Coordinates of N, CA, C and O in Angstrom, one line a residue:
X10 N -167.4 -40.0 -149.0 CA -166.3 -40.1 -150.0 C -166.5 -41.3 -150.9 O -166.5 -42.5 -150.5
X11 N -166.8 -40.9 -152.1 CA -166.5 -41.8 -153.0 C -165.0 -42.8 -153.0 O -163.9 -42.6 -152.5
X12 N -165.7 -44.2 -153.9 CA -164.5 -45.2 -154.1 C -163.2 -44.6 -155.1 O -162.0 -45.0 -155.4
X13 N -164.2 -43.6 -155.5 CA -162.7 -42.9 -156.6 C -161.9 -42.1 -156.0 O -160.7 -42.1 -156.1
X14 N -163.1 -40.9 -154.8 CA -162.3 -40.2 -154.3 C -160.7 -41.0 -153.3 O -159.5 -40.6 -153.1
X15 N -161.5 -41.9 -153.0 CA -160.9 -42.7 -151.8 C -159.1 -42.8 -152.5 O -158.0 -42.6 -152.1
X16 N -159.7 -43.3 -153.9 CA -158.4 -43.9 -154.4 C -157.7 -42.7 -155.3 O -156.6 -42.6 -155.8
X17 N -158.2 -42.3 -155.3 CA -157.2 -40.7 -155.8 C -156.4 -40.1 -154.5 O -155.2 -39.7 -154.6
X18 N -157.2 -40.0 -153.5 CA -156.6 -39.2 -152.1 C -155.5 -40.0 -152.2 O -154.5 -39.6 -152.7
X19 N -155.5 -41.5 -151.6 CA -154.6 -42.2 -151.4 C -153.3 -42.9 -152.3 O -152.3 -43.5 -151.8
X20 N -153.6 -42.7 -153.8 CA -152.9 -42.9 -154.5 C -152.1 -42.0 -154.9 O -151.0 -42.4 -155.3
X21 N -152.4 -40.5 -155.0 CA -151.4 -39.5 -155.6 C -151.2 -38.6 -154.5 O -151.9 -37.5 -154.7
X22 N -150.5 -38.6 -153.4 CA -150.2 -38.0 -152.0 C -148.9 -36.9 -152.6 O -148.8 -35.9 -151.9
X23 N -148.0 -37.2 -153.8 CA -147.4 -36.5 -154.5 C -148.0 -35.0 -154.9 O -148.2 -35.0 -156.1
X24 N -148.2 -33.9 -154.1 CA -148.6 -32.3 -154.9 C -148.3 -31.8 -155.9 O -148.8 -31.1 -156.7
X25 N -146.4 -32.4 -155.6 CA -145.5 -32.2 -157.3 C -145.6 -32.9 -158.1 O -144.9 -32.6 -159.1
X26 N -146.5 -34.4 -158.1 CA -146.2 -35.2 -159.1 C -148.0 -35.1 -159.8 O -149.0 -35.2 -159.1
X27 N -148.0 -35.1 -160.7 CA -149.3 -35.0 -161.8 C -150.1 -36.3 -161.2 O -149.5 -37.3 -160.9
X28 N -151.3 -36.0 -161.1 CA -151.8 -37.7 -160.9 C -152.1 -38.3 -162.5 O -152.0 -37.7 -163.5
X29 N -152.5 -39.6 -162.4 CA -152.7 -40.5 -163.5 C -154.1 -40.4 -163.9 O -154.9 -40.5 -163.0
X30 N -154.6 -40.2 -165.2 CA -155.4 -40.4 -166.0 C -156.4 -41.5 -165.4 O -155.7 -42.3 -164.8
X31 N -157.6 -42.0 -165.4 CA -157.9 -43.0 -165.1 C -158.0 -44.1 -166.2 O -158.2 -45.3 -166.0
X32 N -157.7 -43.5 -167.2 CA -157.1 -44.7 -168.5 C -156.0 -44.9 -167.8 O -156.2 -45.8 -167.1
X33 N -154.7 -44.2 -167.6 CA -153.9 -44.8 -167.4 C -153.9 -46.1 -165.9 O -153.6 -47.3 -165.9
X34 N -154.3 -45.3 -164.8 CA -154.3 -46.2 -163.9 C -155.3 -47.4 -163.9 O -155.2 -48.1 -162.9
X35 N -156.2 -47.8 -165.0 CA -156.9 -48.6 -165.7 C -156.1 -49.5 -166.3 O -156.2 -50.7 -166.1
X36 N -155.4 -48.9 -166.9 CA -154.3 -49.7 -168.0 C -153.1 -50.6 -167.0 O -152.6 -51.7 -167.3
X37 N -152.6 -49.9 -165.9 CA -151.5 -50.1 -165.3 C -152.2 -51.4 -164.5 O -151.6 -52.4 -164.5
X38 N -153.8 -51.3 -163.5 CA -154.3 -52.1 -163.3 C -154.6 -53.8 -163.9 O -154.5 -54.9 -163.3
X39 N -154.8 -53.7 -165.1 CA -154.9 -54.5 -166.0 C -153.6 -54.9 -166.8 O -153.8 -55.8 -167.6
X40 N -152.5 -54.5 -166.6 CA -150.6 -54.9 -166.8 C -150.5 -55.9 -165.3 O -149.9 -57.0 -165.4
X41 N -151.0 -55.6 -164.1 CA -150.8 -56.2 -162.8 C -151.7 -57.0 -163.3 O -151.0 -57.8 -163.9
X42 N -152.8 -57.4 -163.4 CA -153.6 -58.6 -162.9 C -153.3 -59.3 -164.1 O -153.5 -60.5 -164.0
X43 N -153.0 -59.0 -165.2 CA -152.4 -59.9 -166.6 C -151.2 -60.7 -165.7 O -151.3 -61.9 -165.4
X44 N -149.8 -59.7 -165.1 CA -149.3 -60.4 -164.8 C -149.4 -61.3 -163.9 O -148.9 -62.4 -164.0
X45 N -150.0 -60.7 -162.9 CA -150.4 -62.0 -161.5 C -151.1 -63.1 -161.6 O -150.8 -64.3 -161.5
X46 N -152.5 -62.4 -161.8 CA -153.9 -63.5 -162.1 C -153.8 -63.7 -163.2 O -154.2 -64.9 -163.5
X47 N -153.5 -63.1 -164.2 CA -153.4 -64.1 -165.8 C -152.4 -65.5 -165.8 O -152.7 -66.7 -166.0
X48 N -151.0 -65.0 -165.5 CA -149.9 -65.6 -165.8 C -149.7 -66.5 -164.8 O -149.3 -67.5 -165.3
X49 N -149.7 -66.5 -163.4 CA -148.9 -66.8 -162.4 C -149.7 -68.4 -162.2 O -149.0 -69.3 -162.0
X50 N -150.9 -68.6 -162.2 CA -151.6 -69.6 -161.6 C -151.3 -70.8 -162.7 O -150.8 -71.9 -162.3
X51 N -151.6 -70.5 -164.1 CA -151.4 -71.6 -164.9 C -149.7 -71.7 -165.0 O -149.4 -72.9 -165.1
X52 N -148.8 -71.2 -165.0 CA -147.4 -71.0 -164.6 C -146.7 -72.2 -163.6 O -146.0 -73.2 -163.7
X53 N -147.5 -71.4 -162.3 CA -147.4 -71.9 -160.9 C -147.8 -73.6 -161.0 O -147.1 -74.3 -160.3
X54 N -148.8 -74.4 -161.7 CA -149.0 -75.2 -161.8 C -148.0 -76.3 -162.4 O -147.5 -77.3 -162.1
X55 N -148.0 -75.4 -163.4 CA -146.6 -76.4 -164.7 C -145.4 -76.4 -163.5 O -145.0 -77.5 -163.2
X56 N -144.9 -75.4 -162.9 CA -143.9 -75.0 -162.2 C -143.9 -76.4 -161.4 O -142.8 -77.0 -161.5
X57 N -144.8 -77.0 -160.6 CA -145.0 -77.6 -159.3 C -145.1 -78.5 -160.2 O -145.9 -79.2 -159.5
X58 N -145.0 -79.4 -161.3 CA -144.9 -80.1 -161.9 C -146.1 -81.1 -162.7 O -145.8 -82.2 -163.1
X59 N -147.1 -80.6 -162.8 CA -148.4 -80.9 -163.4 C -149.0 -80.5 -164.7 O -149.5 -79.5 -165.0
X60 N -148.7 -81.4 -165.4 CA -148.6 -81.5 -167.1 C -150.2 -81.2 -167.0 O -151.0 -82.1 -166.9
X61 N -150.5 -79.9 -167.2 CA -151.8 -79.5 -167.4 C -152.0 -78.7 -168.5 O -151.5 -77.6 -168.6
X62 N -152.9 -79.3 -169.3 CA -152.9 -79.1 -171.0 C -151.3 -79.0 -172.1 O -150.9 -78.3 -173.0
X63 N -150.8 -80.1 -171.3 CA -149.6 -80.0 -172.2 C -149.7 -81.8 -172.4 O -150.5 -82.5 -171.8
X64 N -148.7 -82.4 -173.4 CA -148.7 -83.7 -173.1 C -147.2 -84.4 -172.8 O -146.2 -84.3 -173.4
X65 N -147.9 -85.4 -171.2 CA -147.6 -85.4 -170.4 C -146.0 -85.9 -170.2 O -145.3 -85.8 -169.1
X66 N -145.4 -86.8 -171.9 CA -144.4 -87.3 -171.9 C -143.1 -86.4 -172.6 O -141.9 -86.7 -172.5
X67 N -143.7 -85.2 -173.1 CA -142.8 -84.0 -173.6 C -142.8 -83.4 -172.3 O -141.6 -83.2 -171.8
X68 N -143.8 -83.1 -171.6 CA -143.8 -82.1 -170.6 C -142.4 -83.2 -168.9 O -141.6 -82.7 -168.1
X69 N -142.7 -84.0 -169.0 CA -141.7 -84.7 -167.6 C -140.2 -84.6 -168.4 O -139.2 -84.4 -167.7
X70 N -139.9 -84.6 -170.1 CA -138.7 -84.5 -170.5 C -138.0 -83.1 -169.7 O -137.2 -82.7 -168.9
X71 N -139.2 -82.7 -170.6 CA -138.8 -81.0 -170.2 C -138.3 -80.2 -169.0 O -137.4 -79.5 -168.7
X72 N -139.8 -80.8 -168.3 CA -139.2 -80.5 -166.8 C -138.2 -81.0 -166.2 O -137.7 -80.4 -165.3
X73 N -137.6 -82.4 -166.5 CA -136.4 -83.1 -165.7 C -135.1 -82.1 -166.2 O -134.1 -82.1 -165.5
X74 N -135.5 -81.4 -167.6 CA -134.4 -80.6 -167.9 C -134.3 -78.9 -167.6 O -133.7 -78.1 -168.3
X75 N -134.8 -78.7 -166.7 CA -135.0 -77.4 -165.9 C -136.1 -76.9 -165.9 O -136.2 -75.8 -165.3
X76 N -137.2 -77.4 -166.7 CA -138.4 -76.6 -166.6 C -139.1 -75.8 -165.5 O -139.7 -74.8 -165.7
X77 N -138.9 -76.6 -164.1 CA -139.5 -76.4 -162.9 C -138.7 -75.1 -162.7 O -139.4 -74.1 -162.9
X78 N -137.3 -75.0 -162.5 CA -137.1 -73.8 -161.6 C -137.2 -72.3 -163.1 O -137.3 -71.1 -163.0
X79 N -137.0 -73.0 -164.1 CA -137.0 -71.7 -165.1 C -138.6 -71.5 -164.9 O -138.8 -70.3 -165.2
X80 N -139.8 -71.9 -164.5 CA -141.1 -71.7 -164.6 C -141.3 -70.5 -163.3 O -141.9 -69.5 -163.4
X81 N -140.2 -71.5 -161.6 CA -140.6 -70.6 -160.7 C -140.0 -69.1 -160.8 O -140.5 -68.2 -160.3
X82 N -138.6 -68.8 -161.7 CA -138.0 -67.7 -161.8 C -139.0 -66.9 -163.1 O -139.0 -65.6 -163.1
X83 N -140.0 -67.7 -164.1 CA -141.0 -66.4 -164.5 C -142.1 -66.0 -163.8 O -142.7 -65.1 -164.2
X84 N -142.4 -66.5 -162.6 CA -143.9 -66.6 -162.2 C -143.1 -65.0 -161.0 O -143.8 -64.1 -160.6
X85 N -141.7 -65.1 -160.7 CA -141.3 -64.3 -159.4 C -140.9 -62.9 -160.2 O -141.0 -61.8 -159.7
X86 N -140.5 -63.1 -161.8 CA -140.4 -62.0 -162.4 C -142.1 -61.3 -163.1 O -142.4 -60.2 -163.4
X87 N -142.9 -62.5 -163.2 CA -144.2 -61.9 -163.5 C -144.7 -60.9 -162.0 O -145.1 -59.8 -162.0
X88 N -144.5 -61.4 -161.4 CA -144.9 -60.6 -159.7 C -144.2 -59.5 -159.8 O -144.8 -58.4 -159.8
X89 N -142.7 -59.6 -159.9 CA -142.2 -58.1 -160.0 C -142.8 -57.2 -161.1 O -142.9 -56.0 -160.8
X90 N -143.1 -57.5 -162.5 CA -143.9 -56.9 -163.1 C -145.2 -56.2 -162.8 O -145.4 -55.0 -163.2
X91 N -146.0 -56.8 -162.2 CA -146.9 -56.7 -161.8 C -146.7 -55.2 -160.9 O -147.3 -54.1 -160.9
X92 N -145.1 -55.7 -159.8 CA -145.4 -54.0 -159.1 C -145.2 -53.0 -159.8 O -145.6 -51.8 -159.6
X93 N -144.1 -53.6 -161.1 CA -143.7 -52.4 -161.4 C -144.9 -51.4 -162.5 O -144.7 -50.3 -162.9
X94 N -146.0 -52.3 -162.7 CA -147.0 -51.8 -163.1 C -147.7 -50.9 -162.6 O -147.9 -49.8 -163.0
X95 N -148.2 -51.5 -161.4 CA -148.7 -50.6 -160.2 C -147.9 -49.6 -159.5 O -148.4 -48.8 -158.7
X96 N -146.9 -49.7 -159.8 CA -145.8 -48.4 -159.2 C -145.9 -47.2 -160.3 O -145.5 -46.1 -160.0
X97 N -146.3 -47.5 -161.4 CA -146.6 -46.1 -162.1 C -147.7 -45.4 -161.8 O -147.8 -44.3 -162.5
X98 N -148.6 -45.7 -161.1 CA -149.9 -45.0 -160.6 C -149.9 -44.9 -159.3 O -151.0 -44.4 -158.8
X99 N -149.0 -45.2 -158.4 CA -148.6 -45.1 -156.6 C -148.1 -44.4 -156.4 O -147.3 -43.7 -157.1
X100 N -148.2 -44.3 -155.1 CA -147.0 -43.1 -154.5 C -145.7 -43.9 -154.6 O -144.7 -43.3 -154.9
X101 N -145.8 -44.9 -154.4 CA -144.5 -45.8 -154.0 C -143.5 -45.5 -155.9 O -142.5 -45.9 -156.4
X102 N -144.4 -44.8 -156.4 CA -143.3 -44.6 -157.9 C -142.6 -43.3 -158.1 O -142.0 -42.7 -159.0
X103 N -143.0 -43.0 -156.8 CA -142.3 -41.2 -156.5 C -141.2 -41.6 -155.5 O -140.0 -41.3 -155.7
X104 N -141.8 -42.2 -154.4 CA -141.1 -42.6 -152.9 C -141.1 -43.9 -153.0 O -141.9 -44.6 -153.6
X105 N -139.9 -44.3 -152.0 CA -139.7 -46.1 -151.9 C -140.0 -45.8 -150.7 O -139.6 -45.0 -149.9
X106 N -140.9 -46.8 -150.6 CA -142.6 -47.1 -149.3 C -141.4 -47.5 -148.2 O -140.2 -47.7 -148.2
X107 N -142.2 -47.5 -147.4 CA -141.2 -48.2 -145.7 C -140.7 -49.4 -146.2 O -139.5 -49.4 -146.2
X108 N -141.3 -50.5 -146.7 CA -141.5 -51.9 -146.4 C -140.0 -51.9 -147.3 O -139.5 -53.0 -147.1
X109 N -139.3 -51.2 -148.0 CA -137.9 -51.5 -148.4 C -136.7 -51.0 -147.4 O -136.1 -50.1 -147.9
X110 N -136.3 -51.5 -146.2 CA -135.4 -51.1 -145.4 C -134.3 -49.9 -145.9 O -133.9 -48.9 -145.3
X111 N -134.0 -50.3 -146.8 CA -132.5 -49.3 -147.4 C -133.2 -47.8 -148.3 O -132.8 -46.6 -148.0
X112 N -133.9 -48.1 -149.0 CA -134.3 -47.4 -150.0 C -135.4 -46.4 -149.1 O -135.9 -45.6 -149.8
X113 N -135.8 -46.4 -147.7 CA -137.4 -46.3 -148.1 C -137.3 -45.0 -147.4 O -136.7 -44.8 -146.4
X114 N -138.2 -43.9 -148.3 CA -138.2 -42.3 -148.4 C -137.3 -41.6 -149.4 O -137.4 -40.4 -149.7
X115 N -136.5 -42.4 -150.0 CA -135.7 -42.0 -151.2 C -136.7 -41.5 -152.1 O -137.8 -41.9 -152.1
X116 N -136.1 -40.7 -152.8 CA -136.9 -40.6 -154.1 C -136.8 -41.8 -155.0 O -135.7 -42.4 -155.0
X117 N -137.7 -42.1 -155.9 CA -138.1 -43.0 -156.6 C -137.4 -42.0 -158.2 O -137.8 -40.9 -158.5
X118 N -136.1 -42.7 -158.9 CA -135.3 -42.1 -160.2 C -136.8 -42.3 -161.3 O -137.2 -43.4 -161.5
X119 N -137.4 -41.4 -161.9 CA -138.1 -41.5 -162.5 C -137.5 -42.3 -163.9 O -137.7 -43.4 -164.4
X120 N -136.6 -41.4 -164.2 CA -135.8 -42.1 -165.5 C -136.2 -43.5 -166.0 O -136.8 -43.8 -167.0
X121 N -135.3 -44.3 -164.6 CA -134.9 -45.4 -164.2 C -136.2 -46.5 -164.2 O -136.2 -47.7 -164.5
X122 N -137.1 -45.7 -163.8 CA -138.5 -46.4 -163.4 C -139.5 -46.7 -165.2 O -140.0 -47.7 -165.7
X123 N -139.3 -45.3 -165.6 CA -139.9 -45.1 -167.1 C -139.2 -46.2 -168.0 O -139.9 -47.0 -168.6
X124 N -137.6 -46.2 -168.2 CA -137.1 -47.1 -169.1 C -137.1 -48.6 -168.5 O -136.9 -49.7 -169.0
X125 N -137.2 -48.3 -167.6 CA -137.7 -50.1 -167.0 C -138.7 -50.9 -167.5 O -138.7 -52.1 -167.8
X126 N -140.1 -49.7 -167.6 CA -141.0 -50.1 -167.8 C -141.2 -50.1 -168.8 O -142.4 -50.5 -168.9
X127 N -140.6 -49.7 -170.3 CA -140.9 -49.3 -171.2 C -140.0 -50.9 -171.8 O -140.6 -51.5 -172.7
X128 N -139.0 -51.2 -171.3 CA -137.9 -52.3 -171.6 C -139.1 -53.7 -171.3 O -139.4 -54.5 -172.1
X129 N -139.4 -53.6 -170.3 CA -140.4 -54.6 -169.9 C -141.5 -54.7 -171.2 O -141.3 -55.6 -171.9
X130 N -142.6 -53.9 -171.4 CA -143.3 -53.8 -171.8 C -142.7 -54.1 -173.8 O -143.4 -54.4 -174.7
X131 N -141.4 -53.8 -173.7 CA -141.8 -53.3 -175.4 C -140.8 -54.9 -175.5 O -140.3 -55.0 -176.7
X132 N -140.4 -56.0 -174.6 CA -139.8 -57.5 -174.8 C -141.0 -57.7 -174.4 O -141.2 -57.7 -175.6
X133 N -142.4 -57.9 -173.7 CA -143.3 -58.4 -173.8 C -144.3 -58.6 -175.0 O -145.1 -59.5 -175.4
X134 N -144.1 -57.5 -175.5 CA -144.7 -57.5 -177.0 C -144.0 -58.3 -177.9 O -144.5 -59.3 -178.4
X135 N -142.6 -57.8 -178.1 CA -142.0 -59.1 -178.8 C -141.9 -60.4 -178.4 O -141.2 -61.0 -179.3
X136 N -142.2 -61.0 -177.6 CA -142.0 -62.0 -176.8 C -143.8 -62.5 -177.7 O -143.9 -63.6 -178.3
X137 N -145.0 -61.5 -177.6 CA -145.7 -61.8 -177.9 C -146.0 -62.3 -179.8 O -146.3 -63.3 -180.3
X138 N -145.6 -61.1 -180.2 CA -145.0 -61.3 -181.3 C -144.4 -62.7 -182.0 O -144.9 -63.3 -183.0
X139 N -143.3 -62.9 -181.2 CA -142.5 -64.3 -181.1 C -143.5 -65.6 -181.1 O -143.3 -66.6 -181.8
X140 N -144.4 -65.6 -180.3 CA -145.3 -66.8 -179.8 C -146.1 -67.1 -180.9 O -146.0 -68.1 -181.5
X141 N -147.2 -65.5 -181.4 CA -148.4 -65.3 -181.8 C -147.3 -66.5 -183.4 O -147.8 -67.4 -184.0
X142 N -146.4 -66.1 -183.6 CA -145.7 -66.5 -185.0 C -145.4 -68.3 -184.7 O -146.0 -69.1 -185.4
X143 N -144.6 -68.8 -183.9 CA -144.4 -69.7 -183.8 C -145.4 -70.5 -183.5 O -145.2 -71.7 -183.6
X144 N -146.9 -70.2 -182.9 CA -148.1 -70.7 -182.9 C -148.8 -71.2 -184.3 O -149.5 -72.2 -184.4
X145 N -148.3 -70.2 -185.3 CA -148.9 -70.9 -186.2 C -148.2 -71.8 -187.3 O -148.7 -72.6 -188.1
X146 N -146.8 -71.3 -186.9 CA -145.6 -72.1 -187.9 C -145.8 -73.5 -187.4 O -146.2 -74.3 -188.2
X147 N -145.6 -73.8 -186.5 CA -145.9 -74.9 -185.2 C -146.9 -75.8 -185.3 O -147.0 -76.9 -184.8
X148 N -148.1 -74.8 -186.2 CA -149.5 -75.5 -185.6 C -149.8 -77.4 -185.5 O -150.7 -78.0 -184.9
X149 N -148.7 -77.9 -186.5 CA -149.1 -79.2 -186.7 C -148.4 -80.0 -185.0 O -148.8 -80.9 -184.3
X150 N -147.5 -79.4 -184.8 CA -146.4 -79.6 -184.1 C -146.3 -78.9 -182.9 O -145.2 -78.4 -182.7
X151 N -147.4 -78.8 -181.9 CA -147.7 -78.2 -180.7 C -146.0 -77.8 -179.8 O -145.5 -76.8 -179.5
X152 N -145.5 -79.3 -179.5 CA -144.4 -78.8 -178.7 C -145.3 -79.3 -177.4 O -146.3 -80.0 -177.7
X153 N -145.0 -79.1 -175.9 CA -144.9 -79.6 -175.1 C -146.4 -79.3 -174.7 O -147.1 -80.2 -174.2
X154 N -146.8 -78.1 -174.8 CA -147.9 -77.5 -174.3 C -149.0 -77.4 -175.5 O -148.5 -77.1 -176.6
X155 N -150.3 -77.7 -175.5 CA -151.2 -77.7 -176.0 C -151.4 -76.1 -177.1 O -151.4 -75.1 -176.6
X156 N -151.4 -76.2 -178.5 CA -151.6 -75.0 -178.5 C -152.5 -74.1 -178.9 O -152.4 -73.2 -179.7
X157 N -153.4 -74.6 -178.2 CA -154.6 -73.6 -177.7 C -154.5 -73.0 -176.4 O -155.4 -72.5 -175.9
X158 N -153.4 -73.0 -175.9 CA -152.7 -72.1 -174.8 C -152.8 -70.5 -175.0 O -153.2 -69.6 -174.4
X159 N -151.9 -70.8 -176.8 CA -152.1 -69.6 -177.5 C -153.2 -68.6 -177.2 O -153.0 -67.4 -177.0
X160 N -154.3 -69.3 -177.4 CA -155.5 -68.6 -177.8 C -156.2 -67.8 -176.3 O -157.2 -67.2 -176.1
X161 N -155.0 -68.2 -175.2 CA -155.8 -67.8 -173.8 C -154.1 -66.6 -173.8 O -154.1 -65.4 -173.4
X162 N -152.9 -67.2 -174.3 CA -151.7 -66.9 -173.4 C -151.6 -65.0 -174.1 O -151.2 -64.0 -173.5
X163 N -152.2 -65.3 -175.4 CA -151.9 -64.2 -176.6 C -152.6 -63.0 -176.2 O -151.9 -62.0 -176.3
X164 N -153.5 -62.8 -176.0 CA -154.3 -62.0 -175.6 C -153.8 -61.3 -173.9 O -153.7 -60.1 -173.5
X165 N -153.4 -62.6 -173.0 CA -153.4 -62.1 -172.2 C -151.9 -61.2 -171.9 O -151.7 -60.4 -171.0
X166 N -150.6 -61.7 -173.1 CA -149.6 -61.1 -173.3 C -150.0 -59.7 -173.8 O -149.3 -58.8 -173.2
X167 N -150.7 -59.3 -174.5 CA -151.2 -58.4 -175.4 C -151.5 -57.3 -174.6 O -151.2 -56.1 -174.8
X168 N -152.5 -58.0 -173.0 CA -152.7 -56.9 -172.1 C -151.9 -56.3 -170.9 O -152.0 -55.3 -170.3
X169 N -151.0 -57.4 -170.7 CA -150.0 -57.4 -169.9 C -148.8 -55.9 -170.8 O -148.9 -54.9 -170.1
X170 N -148.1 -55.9 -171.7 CA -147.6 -55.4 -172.4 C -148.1 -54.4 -172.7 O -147.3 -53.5 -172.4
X171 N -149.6 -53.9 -173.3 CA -149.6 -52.3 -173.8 C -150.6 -52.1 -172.8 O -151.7 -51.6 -173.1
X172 N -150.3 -52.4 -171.5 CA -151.3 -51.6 -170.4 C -149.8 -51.0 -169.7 O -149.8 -49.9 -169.2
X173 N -148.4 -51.9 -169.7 CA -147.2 -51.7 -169.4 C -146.9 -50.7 -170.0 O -146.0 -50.0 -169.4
X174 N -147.3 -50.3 -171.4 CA -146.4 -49.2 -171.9 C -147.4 -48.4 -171.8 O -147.0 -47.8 -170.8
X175 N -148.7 -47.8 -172.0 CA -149.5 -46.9 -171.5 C -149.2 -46.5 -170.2 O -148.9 -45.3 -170.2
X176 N -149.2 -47.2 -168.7 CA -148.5 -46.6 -168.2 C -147.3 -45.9 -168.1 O -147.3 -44.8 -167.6
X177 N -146.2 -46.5 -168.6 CA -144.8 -46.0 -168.6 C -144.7 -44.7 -169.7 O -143.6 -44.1 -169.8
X178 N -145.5 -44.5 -170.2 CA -146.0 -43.5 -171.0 C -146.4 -42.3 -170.4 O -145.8 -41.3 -170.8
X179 N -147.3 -42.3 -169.6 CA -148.0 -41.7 -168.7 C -146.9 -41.3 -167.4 O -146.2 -40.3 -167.1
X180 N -146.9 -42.2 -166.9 CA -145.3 -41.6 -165.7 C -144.4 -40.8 -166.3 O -144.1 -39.7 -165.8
X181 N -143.8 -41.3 -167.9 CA -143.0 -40.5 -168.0 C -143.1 -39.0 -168.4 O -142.2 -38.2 -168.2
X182 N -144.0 -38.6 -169.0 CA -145.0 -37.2 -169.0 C -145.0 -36.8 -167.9 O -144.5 -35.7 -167.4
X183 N -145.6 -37.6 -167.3 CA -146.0 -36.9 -165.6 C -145.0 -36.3 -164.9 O -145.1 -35.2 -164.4
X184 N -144.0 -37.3 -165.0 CA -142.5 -37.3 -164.5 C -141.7 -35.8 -165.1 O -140.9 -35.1 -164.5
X185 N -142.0 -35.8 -166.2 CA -141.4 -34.6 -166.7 C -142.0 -33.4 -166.7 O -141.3 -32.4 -167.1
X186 N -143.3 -33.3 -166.3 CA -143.9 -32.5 -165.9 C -143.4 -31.9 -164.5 O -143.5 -30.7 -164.2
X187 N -143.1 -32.6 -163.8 CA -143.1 -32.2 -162.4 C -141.9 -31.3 -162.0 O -141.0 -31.5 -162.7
X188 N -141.8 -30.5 -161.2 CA -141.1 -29.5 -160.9 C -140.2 -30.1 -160.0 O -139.1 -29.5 -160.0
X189 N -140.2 -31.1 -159.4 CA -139.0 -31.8 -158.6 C -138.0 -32.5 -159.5 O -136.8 -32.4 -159.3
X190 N -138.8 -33.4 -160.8 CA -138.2 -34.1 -161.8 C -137.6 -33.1 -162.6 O -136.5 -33.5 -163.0
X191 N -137.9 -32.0 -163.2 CA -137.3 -31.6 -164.1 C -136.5 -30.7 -163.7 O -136.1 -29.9 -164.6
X192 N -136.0 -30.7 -162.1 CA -134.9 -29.8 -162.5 C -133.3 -31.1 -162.1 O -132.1 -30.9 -162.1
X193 N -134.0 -32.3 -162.0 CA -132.8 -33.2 -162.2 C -132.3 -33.7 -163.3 O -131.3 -34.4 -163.3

């Protein structure tokens, strides 16, 4: 058995639900590791209080003025992103897996799942948007963080975001394709 077969068998255990494109499950792969391994490490760092590529007397203002815990509440919302990336190409985006005590065997609301991810994805672009603009309005006048951050953070927003809406694109087709979903 191939590595593809492997992860097709195991990935779309749904008979009623369409499986995913491997662009898409490509794309949704690469929305998760933008958010986790892109985002979370240089995040997690600032978070824990370590003026790294920022300078160092804006950055202790900042943080004494909430920086730390607003840094750990994006790094715990980038993680949830992350699943909800990978939950458009899982089983767990049909069914809520064991590991959720209340939920788990429920059907997974496709709806609910599609405009989540579509909500996510289309404030990530703007958000990117937002930066890519104030990066250059800015440019004399960095702000706390160096801004050649930009030049790592922009791109990696860019993949985080339209790998998010290619998936949620893809589920929601799939989703409405399906003979369980469309007669709800």
């Amino acid at each position: 058995m191939s590595a593809r077969t492997a992860h097709t068998s195991a990935a779309h255990t749904s008979p009623t639900f369409p499986p995913p494109s491997r662009r898409t499950i490509r794309a949704a792969y690469a929305s998760a590791l933008s958010a986790t391994v892109g985002f979370i490490p240089l995040h997690a760092v600032w978070a824990l209080g370590i003026p790294l590529w920022a300078d160092p007397d804006r950055f202790d203002t900042w943080y004494a003025e909430g920086g730390g815990p607003y840094l750990f509440v994006l790094n715990a919302m980038a993680a949830l992103a992350g699943l909800l990336a990978l939950s458009l190409v899982r089983p767990w985006g049909h069914t809520f897996p064991a590991w959720l005590p209340l939920l788990r065997g429920h059907r997974v609301p496709p709806r609910t799942l599609t405009a989540t991810a579509y909500t996510v994805a289309t404030a990530l672009l703007a958000y990117t948007a937002f930066a890519t603009y104030r990066t250059f309005v800015e440019w004399n006048d960095p702000g706390v963080f160096s801004r050649w951050i930009a030049v790592y953070g922009i791109p990696q927003f860019l993949v985080w975001g339209i790998g998010l809406f290619i998936a949620a694109r893809s589920y929601g087709r799939r989703a409405s394709a399906s003979p369980l979903t469309s007669r709800t």
